[in-house]
Coordinates of C-alpha atoms in Angstrom, one line a residue:
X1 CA 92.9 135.3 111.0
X2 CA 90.1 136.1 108.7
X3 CA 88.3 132.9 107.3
X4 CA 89.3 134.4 103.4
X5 CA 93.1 135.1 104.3
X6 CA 93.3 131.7 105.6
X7 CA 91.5 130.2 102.7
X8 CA 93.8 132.3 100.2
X9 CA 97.2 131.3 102.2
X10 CA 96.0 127.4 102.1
X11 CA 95.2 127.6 98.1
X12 CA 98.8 128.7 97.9
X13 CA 100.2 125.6 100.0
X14 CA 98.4 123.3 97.7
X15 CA 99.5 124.9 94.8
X16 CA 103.5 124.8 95.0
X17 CA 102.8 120.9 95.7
X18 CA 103.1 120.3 92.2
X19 CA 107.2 121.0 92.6
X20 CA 106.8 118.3 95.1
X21 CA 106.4 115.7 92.3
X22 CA 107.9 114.9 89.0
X23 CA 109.7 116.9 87.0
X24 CA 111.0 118.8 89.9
X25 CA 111.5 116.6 92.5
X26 CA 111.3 118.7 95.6
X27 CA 110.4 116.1 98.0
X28 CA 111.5 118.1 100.9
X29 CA 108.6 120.6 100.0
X30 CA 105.4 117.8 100.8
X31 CA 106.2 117.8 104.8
X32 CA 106.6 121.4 104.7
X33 CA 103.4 122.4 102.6
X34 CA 101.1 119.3 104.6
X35 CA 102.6 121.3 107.6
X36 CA 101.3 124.6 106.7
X37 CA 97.7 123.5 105.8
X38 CA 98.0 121.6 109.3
X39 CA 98.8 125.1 111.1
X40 CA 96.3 127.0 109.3
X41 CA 93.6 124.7 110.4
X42 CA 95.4 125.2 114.3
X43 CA 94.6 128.9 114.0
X44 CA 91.1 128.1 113.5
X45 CA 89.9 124.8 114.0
X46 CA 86.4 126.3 113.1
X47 CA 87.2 126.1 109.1
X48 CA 89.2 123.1 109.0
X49 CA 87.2 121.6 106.4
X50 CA 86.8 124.5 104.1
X51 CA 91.1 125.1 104.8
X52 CA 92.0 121.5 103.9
X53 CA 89.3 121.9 100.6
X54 CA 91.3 124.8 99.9
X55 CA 94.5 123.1 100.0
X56 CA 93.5 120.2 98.4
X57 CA 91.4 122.2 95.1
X58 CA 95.0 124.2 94.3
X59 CA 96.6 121.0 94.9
X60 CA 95.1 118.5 92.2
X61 CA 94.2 121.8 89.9
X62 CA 98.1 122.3 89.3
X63 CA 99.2 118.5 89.4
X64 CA 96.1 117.7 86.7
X65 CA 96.4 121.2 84.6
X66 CA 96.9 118.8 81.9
X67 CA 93.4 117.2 82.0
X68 CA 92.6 121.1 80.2
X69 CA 94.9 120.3 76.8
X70 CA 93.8 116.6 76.8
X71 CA 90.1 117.9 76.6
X72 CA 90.8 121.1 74.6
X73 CA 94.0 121.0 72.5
X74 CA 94.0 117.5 71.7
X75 CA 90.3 115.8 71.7
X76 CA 88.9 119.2 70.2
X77 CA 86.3 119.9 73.4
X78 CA 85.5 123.9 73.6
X79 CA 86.7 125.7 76.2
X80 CA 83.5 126.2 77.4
X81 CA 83.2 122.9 78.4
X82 CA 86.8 121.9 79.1
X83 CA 87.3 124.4 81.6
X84 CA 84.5 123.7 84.3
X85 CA 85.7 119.6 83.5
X86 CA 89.2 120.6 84.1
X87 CA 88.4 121.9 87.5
X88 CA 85.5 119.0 88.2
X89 CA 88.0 116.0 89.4
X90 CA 90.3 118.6 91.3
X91 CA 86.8 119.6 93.3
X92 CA 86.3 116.4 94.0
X93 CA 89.3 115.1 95.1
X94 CA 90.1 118.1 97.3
X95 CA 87.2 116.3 99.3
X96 CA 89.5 114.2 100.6
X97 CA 92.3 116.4 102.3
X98 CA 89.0 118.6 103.4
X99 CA 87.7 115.9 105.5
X100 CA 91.0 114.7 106.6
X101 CA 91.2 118.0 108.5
X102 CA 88.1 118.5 109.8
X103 CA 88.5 115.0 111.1
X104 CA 91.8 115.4 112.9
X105 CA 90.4 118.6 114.5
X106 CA 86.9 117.6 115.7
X107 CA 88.1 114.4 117.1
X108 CA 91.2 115.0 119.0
X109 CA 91.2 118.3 121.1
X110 CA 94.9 118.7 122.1
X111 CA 97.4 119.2 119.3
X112 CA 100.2 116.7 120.1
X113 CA 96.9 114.1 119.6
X114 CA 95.6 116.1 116.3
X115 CA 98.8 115.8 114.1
X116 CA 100.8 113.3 115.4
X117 CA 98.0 110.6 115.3
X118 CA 94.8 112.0 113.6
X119 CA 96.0 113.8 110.5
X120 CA 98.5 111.6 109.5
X121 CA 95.8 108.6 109.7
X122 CA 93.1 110.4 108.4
X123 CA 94.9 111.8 105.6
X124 CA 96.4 108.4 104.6
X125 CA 93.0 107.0 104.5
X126 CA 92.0 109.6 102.3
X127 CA 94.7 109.3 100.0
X128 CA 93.8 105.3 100.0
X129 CA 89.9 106.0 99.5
X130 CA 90.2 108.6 96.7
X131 CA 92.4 106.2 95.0
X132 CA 89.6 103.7 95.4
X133 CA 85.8 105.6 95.2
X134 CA 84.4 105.9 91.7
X135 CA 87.4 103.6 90.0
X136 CA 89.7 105.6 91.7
X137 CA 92.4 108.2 91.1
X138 CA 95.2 107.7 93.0
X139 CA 97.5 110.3 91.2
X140 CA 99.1 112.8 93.4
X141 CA 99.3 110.4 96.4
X142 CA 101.1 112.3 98.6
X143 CA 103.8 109.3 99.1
X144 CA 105.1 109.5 95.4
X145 CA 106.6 112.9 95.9
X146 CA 109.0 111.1 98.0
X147 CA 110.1 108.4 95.0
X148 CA 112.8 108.3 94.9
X149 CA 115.0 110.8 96.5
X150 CA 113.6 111.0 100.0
X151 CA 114.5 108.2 102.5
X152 CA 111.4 107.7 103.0
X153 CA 111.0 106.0 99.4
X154 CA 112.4 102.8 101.2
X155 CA 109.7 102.6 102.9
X156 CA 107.6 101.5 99.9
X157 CA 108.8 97.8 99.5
X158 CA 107.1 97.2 103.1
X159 CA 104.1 99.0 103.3
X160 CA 103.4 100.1 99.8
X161 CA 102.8 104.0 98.8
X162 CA 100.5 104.4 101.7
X163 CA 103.0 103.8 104.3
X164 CA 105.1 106.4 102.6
X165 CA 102.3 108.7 102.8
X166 CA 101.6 108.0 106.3
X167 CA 105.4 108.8 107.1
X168 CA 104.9 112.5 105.2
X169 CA 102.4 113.2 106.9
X170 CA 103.7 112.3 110.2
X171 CA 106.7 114.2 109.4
X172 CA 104.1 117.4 108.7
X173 CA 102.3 117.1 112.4
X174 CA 105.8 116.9 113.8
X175 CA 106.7 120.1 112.5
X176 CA 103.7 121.9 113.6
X177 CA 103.9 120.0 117.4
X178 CA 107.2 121.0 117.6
X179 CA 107.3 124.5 119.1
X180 CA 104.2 123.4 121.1
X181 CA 105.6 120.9 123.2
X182 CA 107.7 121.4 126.3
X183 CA 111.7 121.6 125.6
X184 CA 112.0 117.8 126.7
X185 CA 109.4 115.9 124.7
X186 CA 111.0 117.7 121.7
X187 CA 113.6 114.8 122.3
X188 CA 111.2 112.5 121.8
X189 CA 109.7 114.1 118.3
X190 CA 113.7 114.6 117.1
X191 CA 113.8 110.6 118.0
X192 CA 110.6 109.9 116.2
X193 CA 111.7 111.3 112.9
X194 CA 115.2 109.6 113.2
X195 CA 113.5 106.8 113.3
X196 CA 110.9 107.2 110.4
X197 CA 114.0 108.8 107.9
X198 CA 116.3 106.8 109.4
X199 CA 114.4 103.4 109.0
X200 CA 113.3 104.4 105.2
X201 CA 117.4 105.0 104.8
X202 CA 118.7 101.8 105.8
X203 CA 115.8 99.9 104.3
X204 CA 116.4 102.0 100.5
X205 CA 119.7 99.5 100.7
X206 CA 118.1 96.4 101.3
X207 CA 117.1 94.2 98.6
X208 CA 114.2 92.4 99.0
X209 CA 114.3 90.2 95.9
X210 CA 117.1 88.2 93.7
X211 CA 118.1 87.7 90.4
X212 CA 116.8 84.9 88.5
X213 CA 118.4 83.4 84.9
X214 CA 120.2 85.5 82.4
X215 CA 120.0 89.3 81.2
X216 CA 117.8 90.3 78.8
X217 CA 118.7 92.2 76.1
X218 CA 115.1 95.3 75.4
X219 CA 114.1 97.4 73.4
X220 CA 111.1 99.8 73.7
X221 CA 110.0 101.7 70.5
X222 CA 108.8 105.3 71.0
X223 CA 106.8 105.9 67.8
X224 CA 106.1 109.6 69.0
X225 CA 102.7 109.6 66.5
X226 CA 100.7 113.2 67.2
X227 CA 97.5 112.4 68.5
X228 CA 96.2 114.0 66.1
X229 CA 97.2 111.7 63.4
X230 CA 97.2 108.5 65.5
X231 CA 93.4 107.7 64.9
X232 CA 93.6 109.4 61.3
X233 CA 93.1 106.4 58.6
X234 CA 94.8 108.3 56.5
X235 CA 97.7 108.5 58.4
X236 CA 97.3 104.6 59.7
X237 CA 99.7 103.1 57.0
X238 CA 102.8 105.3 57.7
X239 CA 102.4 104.6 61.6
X240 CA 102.6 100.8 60.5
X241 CA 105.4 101.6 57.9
X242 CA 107.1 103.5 61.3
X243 CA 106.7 100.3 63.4
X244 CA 107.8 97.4 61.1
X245 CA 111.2 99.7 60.5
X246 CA 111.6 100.0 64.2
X247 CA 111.1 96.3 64.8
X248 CA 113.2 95.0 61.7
X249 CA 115.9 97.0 62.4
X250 CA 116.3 96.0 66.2
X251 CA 117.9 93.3 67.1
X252 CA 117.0 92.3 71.0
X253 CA 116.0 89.5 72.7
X254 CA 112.4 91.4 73.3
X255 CA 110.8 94.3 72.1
X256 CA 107.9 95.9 73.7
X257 CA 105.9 98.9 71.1
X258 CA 103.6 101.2 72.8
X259 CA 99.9 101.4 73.7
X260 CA 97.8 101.0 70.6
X261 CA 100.9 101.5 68.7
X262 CA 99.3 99.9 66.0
X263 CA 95.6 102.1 65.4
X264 CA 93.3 99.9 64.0
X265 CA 91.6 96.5 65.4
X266 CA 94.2 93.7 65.3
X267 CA 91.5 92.0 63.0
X268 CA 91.3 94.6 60.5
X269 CA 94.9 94.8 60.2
X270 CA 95.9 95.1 56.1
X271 CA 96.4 91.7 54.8
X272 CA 100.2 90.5 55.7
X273 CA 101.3 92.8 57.9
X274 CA 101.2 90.9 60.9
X275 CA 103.1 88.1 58.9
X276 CA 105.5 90.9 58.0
X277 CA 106.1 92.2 61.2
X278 CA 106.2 88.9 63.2
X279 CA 108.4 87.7 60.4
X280 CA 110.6 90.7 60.8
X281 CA 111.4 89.9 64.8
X282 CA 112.1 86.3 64.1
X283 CA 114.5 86.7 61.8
X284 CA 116.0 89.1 64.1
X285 CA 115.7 86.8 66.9
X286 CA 113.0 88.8 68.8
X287 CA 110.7 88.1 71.0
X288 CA 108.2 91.3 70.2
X289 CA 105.1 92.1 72.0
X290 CA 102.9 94.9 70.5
X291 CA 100.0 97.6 71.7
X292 CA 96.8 96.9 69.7
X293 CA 93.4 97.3 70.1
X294 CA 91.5 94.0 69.7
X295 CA 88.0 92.4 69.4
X296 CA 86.0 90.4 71.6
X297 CA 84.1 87.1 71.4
X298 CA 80.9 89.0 71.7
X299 CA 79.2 91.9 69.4
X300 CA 80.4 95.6 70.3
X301 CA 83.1 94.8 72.9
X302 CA 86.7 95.1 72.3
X303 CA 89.5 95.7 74.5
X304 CA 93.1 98.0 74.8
X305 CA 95.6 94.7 74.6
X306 CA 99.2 93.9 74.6
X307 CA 99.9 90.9 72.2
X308 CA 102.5 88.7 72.0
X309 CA 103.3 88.2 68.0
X310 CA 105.4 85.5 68.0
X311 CA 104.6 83.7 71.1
X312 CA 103.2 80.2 70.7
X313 CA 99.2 80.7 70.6
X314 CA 99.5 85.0 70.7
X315 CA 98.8 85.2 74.2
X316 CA 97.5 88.8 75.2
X317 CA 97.1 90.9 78.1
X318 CA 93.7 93.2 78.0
X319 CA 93.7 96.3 80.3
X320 CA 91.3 96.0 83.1
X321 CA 91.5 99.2 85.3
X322 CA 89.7 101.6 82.2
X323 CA 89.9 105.4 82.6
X324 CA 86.6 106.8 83.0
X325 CA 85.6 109.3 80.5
X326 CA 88.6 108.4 78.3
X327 CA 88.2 104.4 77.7
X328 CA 84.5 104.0 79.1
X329 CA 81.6 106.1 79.6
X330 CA 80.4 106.7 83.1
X331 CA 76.7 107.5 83.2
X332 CA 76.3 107.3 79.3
X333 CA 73.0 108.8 79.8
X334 CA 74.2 112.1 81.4
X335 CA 77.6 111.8 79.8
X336 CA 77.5 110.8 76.6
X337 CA 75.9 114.1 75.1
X338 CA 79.9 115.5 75.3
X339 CA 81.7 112.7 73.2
X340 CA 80.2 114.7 69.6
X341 CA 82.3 117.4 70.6
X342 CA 85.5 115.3 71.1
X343 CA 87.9 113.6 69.0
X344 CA 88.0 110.5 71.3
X345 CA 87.8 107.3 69.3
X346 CA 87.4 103.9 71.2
X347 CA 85.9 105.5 74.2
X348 CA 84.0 102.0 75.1
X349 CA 86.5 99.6 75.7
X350 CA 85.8 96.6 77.7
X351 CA 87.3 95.1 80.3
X352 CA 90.5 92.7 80.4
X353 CA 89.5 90.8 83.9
X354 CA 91.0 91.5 87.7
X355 CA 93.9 88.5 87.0
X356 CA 95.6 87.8 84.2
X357 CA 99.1 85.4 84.1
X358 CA 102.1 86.9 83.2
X359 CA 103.2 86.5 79.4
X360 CA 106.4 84.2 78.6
X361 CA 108.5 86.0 76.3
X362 CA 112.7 86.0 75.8
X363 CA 112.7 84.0 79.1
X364 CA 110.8 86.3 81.2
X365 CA 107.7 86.0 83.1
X366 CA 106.2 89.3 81.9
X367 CA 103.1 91.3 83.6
X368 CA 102.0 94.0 81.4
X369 CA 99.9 96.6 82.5
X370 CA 98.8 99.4 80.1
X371 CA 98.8 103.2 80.6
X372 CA 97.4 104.4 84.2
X373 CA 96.9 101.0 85.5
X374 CA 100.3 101.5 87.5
X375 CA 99.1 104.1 89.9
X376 CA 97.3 101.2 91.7
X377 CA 100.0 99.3 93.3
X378 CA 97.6 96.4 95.0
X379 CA 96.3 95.6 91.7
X380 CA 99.6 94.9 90.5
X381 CA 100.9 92.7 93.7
X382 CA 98.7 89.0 92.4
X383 CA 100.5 88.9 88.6
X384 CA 103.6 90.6 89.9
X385 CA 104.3 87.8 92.7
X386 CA 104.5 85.3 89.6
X387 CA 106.5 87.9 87.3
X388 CA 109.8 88.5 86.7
X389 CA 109.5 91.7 84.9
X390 CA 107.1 94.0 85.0
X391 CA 106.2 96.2 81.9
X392 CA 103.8 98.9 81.7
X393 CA 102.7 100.6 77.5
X394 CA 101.6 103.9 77.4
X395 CA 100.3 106.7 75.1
X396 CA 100.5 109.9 76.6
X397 CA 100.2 112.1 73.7
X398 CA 96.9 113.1 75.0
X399 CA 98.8 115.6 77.2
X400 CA 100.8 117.2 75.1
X401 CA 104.2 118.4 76.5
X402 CA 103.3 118.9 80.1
X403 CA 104.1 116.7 83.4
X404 CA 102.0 113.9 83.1
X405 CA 104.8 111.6 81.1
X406 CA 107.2 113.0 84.5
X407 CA 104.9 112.3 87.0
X408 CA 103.8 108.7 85.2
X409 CA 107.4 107.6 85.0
X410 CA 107.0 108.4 89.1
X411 CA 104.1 106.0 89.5
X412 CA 106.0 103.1 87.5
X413 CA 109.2 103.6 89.8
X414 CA 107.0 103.3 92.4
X415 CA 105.3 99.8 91.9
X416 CA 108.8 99.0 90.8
X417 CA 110.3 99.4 94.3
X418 CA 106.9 97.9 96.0
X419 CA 107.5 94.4 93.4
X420 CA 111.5 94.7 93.9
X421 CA 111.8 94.3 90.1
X422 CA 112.9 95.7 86.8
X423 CA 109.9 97.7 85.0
X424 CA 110.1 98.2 81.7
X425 CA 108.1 101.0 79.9
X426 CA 107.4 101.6 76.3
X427 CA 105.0 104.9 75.3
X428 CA 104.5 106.8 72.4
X429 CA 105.6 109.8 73.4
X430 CA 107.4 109.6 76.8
X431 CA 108.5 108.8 79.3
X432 CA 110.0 105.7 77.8
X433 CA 112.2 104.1 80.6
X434 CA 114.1 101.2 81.8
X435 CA 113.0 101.2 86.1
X436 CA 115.8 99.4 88.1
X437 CA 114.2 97.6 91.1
X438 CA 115.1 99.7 93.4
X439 CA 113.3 102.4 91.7
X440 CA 116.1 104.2 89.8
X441 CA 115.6 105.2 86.4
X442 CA 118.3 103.2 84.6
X443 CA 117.5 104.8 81.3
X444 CA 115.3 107.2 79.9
X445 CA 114.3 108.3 76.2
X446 CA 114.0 111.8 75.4
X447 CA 110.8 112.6 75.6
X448 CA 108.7 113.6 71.9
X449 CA 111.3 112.5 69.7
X450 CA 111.4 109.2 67.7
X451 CA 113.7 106.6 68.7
X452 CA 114.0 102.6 70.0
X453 CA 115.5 102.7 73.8
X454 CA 117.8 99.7 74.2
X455 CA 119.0 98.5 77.2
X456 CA 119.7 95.0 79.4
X457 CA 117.3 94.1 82.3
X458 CA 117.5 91.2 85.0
X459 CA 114.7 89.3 86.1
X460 CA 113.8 89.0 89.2
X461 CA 112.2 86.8 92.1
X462 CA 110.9 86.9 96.0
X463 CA 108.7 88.5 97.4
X464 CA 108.5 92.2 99.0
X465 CA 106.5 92.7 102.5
X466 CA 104.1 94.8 100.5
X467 CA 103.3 91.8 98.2
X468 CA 102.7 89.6 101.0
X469 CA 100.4 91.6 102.8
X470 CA 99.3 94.2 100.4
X471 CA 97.5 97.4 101.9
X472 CA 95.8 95.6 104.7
X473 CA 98.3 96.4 107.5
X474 CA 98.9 100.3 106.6
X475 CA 95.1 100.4 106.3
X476 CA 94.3 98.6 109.8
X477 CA 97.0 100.8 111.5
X478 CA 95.4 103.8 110.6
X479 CA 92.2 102.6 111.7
X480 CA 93.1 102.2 114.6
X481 CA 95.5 105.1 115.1
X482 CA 91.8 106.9 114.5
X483 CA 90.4 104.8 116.9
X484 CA 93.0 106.2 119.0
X485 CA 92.4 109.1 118.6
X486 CA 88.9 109.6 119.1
X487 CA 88.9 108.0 122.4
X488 CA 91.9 110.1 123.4
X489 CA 89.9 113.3 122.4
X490 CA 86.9 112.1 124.2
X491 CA 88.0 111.6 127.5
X492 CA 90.3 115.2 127.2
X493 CA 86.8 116.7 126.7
X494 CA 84.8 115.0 129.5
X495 CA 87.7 115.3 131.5
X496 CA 88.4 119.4 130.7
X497 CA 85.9 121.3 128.0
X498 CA 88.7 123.8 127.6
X499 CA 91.2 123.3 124.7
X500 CA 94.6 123.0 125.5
X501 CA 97.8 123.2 123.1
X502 CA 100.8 121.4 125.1

């Protein structure tokens, strides 16, 4: 097959993953699509790497498309610039499924060996290490196409995402072994993915944690505030006008607003309103925890926080996974020439710190986490494990009306079936949502429309394998599934230079 067709045919595969994911769901379509990048690289082992690249750069271009109206339609950038930055993380990450291939296929020589052990190890690790180089950006993890429809989503409470992701791609080198193998050893394939559906089946029904104290009565205020207007000043008193009628006229046990829901430093808030809207919840009997941006103790740093109005003290939570580019500046010296073409205030926030206890409010041990700081489900695990409920505040107006507030709904269902408890999520513009446990979405607010989401949750305690162990085991395994591998692949070579499908 011509190196361009195959190239060409690969880019397509990657492409139609983004039906795969959130909105649409189709998590049947990840095996199949890992299994055709998989058989193009059979056909010619030769441009594995530059196949998988392919793959990969269609792959993360469609899922992020939305990175282009963040930098353009909403911050202002030119296209000039916003195109080529829109295209820069998916040429990056594709440098992960690239390698994956190109791995599998110089290591182990028969195929049986190359997708049934190597790929599905060496892609995993990639998933893991793209979600960890450079800050990391885990979105698009192969393993969240599967949450929560697939089977295989039950997987997630014992090995975390990554075991999920293993179990996809496992599934792909099956499919591309199958009609390679003799007739009987197709048995044993057939048996191996009984097993891997079949286990993630019967462990979706198992609960891994229990309930602890009373219901909760919650409500999560969707402010939907344009981006446009969120950082205008003159705009600033009707968003707090928006807010204090939201949280007077909601009566809840807890309340949770949105990710700097209220635009302007907690300290430079007008005179009273704090009093007014803390005022407002007590009377009301709420226990109401708000998104603000906040000052720190020393000059110039200042932080993306969750506070706790009417708590005793006004404990806060401060993000601590920033995004690069949109809440810090990577590189400031070769960077920072692009920010005076972009509306993008408070793009130097500092950070939280790695642990930080959970929040008592209405009852509830409470770990907040704020915006993308769900995709990484390790992080999570240490303030989780003395949580009840988890709650995540988001603002996702930076991305107008396009996937991202589906696919970020995915991520929190995720880490919701990893922790085995309730997450609760509260964003400006969507997806607003009340995550059962078992990673169902209980409830869901219409997305860009203005409106307080009220609903009951249930705390919850125990711990999930995952938040005992963490990523170590998945991580070790496909170590030394690699190990595996090449020492397989080694002694077929010395053994017979010829290559040999069977």
């Amino acid at each position: 097959m011509p190196r361009l067709l195959l190239f060409a045919l690969a880019a397509v595969a990657g492409a139609l993953s983004v039906f795969a994911f959130a909105p649409w769901r189709m998590f049947w379509l990840m095996p199949l699509l890992l299994a055709a990048l998989a058989e193009l690289a059979e056909r010619r082992p030769a441009s594995a790497f530059g196949t998988g690249y392919a793959w990969g750069l269609a792959a993360y271009t469609t899922n992020f498309y939305w990175i282009y109206i963040s930098l353009h339609h909403v911050a202002g950038l030119p296209s000039v610039f916003a195109a080529p930055l829109t295209l820069l993380l998916p040429a990056y990450l594709a440098l992960y499924p690239g390698l994956a291939v190109w791995l599998s296929c110089r290591m182990a020589g028969r195929a049986w060996l190359r997708w049934l052990v190597a790929f599905p190890a060496a892609f995993t690790l990639g998933e893991w290490l793209r979600g960890w180089m450079l800050t990391g950006f885990p979105w698009g993890t192969a393993g969240y196409s599967q949450i929560t429809e697939s089977p295989l989503s039950g997987l997630a409470p014992v090995g975390g995402i990554y075991l999920v992701t293993w179990a996809v791609a496992l599934s792909a080198g099956v499919i591309v072994v199958f009609a390679r193998v003799r007739p009987r050893n197709r048995v044993v394939l057939l048996a191996l993915m009984a097993l891997v559906w079949g286990g993630g089946y019967h462990l979706r029904h198992r609960s891994w944690t229990q309930p602890v104290g009373e219901p909760v009565s919650v409500a999560l205020a969707q402010g939907n505030v344009p981006q446009s207007l969120k950082w205008d000043p003159q705009a600033a008193q009707g968003t707090l006008a928006l807010y204090y009628r939201q949280v007077a006229t909601t009566r809840t046990e807890l309340m949770i607003l949105p990710e700097t829901a209220l635009p302007l430093f907690l300290e430079d808030l007008p005179s009273g309103y704090l009093t007014m809207l803390k005022g407002a919840a007590e009377r009301n009997g709420t226990a109401l925890a708000v998104g603000v941006p906040r000052r720190g103790s020393s000059e110039n740093s200042y932080y993306n926080a969750v506070v706790a109005l009417t708590q005793p003290g006004t404990p806060a939570y401060a993000k601590n996974h920033l995004v690069p580019f949109g809440e810090f500046v990577p590189l400031p010296e070769l960077t920072g020439w692009l920010y005076q073409y972009m509306n993008m205030p408070l793009s130097g926030f500092s950070r939280g710190g790695a642990f930080q206890p959970p929040i008592e409010m209405a009852g509830q041990k409470i770990a907040f986490n704020v915006c993308y700081e769900d995709s990484f489900g390790e992080e999570l695990i240490a303030p989780a494990r003395e949580a009840t409920l988890l709650a995540n505040v988001s603002n996702l107006a930076w991305f107008g009306e396009s996937a991202a507030s589906s696919q970020h709904l995915q991520l929190s269902q995720a880490r919701a079936l990893e922790t085995g408890r309730y997450m609760v999520r509260a964003t400006n513009t969507g997806m607003t949502a009340i995550v059962r446990p078992d990673g169902e979405v209980e409830m869901v607010a219409a997305p860009d429309t203005r409106q307080v989401l009220v609903g009951t949750v249930q705390g919850r305690t125990g711990l999930t394998p995952y938040m005992i162990h963490g990523d170590t085991p998945i991580l070790a395994a496909m170590g030394l599934l690699l190990l595996i591998a090449a020492v397989a692949g080694w002694r077929q070579r010395s053994q017979s230079p010829a290559y040999r499908i069977y």
